Short mmCIF file of C-alpha atoms in Angstrom, two decimals:
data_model
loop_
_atom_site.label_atom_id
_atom_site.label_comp_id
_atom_site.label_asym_id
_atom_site.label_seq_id
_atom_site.Cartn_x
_atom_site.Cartn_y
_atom_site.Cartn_z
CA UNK A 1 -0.36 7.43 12.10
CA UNK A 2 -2.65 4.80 10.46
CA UNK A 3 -2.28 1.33 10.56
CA UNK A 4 -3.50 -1.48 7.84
CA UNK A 5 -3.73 -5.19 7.30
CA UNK A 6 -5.63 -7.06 4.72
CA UNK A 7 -5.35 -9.97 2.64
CA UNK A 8 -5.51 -10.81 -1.54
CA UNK A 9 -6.79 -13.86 -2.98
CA UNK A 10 -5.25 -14.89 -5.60
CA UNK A 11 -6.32 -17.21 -8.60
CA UNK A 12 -3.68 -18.13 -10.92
CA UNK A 13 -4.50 -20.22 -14.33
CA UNK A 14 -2.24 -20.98 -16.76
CA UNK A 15 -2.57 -23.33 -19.50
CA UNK A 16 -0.93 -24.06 -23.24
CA UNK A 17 -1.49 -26.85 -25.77
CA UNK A 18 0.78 -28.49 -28.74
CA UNK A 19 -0.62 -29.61 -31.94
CA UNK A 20 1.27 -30.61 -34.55
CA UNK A 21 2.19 -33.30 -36.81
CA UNK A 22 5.77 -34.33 -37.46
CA UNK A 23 7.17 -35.67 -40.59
CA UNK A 24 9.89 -38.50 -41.47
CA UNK A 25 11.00 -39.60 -44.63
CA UNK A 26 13.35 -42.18 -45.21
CA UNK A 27 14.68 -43.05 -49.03
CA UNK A 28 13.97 -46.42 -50.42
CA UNK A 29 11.48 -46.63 -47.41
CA UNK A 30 8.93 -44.57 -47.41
CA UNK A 31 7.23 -41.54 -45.35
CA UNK A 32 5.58 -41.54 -41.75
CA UNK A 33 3.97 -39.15 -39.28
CA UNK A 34 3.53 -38.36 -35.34
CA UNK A 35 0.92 -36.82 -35.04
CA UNK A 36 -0.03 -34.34 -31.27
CA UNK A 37 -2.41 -32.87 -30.00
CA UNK A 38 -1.96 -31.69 -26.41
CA UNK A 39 -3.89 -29.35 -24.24
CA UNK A 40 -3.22 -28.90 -20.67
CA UNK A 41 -3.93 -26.48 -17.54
CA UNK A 42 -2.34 -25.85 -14.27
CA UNK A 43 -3.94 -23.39 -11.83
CA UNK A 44 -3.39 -22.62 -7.79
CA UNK A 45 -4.81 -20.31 -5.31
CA UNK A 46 -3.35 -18.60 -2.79
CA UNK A 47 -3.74 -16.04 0.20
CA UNK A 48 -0.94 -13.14 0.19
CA UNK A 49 -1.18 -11.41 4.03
CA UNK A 50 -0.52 -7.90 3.72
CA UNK A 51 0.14 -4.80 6.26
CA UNK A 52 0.61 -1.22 5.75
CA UNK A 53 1.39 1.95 7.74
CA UNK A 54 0.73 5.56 6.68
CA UNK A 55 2.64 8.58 9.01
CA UNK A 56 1.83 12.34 8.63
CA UNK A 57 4.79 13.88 10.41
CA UNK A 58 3.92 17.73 8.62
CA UNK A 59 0.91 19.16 7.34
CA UNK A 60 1.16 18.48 3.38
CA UNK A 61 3.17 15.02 4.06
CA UNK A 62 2.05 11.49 3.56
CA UNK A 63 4.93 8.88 3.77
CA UNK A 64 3.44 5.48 3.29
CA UNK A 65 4.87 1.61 3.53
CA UNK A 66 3.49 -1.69 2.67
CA UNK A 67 4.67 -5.43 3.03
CA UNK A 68 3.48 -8.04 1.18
CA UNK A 69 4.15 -11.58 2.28
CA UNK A 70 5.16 -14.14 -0.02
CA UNK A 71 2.12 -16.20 -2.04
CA UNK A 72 2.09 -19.56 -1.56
CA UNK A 73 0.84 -21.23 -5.19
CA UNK A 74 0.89 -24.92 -5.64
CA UNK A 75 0.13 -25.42 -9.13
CA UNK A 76 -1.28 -28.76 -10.18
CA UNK A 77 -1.18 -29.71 -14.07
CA UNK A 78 -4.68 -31.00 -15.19
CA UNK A 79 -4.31 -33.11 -18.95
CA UNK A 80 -7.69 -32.20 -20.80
CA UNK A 81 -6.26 -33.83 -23.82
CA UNK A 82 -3.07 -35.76 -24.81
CA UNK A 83 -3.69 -37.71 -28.07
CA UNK A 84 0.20 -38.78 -29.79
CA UNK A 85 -0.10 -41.48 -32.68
CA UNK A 86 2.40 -42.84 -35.40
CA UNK A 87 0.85 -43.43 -39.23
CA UNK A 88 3.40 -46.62 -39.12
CA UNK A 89 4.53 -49.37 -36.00
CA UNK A 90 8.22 -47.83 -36.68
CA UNK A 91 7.31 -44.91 -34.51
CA UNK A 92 5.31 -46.71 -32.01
CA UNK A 93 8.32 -46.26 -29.80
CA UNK A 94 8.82 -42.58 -30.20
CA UNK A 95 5.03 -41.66 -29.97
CA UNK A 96 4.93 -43.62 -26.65
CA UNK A 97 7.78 -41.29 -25.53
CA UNK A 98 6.21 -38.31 -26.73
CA UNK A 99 3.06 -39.35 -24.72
CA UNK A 100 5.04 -39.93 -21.51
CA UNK A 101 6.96 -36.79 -21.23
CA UNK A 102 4.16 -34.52 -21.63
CA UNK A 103 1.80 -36.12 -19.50
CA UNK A 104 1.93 -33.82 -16.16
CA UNK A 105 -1.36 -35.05 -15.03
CA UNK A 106 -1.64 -34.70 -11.39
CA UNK A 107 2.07 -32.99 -11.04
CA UNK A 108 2.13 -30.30 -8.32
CA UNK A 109 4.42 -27.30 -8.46
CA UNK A 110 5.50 -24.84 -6.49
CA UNK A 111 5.86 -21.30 -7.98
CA UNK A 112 5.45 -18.62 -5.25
CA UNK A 113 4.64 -14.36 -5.79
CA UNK A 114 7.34 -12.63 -4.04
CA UNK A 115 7.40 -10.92 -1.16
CA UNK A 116 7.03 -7.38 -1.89
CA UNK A 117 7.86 -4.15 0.10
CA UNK A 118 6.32 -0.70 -0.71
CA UNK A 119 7.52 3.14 0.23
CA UNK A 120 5.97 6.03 -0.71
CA UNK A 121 5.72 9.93 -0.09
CA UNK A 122 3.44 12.68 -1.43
CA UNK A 123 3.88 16.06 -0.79
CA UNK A 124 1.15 18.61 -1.32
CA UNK A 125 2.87 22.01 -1.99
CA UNK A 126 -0.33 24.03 -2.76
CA UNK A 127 -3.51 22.74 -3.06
CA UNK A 128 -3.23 22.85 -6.88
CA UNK A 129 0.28 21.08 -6.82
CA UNK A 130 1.43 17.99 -5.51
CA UNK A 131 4.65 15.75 -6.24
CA UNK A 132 4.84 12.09 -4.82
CA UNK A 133 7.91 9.27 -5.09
CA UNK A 134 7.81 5.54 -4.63
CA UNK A 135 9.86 2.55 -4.84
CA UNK A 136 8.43 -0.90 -5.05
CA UNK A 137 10.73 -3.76 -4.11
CA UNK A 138 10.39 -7.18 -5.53
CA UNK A 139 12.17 -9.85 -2.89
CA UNK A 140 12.55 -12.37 -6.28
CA UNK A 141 15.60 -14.50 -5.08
CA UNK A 142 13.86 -15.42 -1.97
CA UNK A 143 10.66 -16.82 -3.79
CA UNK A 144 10.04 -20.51 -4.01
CA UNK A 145 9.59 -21.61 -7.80
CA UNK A 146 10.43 -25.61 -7.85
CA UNK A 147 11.04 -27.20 -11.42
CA UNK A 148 11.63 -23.91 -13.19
CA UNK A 149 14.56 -22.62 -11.32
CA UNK A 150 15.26 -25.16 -9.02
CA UNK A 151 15.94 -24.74 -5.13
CA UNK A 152 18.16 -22.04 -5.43
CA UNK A 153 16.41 -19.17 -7.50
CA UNK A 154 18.78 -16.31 -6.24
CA UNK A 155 20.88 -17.31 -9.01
CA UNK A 156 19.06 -16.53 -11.23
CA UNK A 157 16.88 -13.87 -10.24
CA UNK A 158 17.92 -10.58 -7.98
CA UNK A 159 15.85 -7.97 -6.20
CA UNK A 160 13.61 -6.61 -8.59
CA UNK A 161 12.82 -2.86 -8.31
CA UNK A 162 10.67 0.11 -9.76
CA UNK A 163 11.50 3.64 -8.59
CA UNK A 164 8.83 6.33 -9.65
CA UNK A 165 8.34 9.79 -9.46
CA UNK A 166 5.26 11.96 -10.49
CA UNK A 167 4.10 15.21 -10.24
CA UNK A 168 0.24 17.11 -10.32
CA UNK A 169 -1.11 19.83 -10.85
CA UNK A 170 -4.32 20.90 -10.89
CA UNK A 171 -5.66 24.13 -13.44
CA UNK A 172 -9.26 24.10 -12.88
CA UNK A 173 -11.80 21.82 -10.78
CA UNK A 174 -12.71 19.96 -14.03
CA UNK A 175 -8.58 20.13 -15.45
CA UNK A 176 -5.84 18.21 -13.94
CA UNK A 177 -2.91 16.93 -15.12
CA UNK A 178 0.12 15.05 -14.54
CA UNK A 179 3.16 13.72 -15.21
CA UNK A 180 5.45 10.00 -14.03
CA UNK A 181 8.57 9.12 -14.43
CA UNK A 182 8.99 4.89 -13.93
CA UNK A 183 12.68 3.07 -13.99
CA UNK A 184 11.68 -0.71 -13.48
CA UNK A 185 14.47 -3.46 -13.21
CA UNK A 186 12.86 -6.54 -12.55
CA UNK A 187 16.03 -8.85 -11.07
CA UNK A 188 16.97 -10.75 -14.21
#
């Protein structure tokens, strides 16, 4: 029996930007644009704890499990550039709403990795021939992710899952090969 913890940083970035120019065109009136140009970022970091066990009840058998717990990420939106004009005064109005909804400078967010839980087993049959299944289990509707889902994500994710199964086998020291079967559902 072995025992493990550990610990992954993580470093999440995300980021998008909006650039466009929008047309209106009224008859007897004349034509005017809205023009936007929008780039922003939002990044987090965040320590996931994480703990393992491996058992070897009979020679040739490795049954392993792993829990990761949840990632705390606090996103915060960063505006690098938010530029919305109107070619006439008419649109002064709309451009200033433009302007205001996309500015998330400063705006923190919550949008947490899952907890995840891990079983495996490999079996070693001969030395040249081994066959190993896993599972992988992805704790989604427990997460935290504020203004995407709000508080209650279980409705709208599940338990996500991936179920695997793979097989080896070795021909010669320098030829191996093998073969895996994955089913993945990921709780939508």
């Amino acid at each position: 029996v072995s025992a493990s913890a550990g610990a992954r940083y993580v470093i999440a970035e995300r980021g998008g930007s909006i650039s466009g120019t929008m047309n209106f065109l009224k008859a007897g009136v004349g034509a005017w644009n809205l023009d936007v140009d929008y780039d922003y970022t939002y990044s987090a970091r965040g320590i996931t704890p994480i703990f393992g066990i491996d058992v070897r009840p009979v020679s040739g058998l490795t049954i392993g499990a792993r829990y990761e717990m949840e990632t705390k990420l606090n996103f915060e939106y960063n505006t690098d550039t938010l530029n919305v004009s109107a070619s006439s005064p008419l649109l002064a109005t709309a451009a200033a709403g433009v302007k205001s909804s996309l500015n998330w400078d400063g705006k923190k967010s919550q949008q947490d990795l899952p907890q995840v839980i891990s079983v495996g087993a490999e079996y070693v049959f001969t030395p040249a021939f081994t066959l190993s299944a896993g599972t992988n289990l992805y704790l989604m509707n427990l997460a935290t992710i504020e203004d995407v889902y709000g508080d209650d994500v279980s409705k709208y994710f599940g338990v996500g899952y991936e179920i695997n199964l793979a097989g080896q086998y070795k021909f010669t020291e320098k030829l191996t090969a093998g073969l895996t079967a994955m089913y993945s559902n990921q709780g939508t």
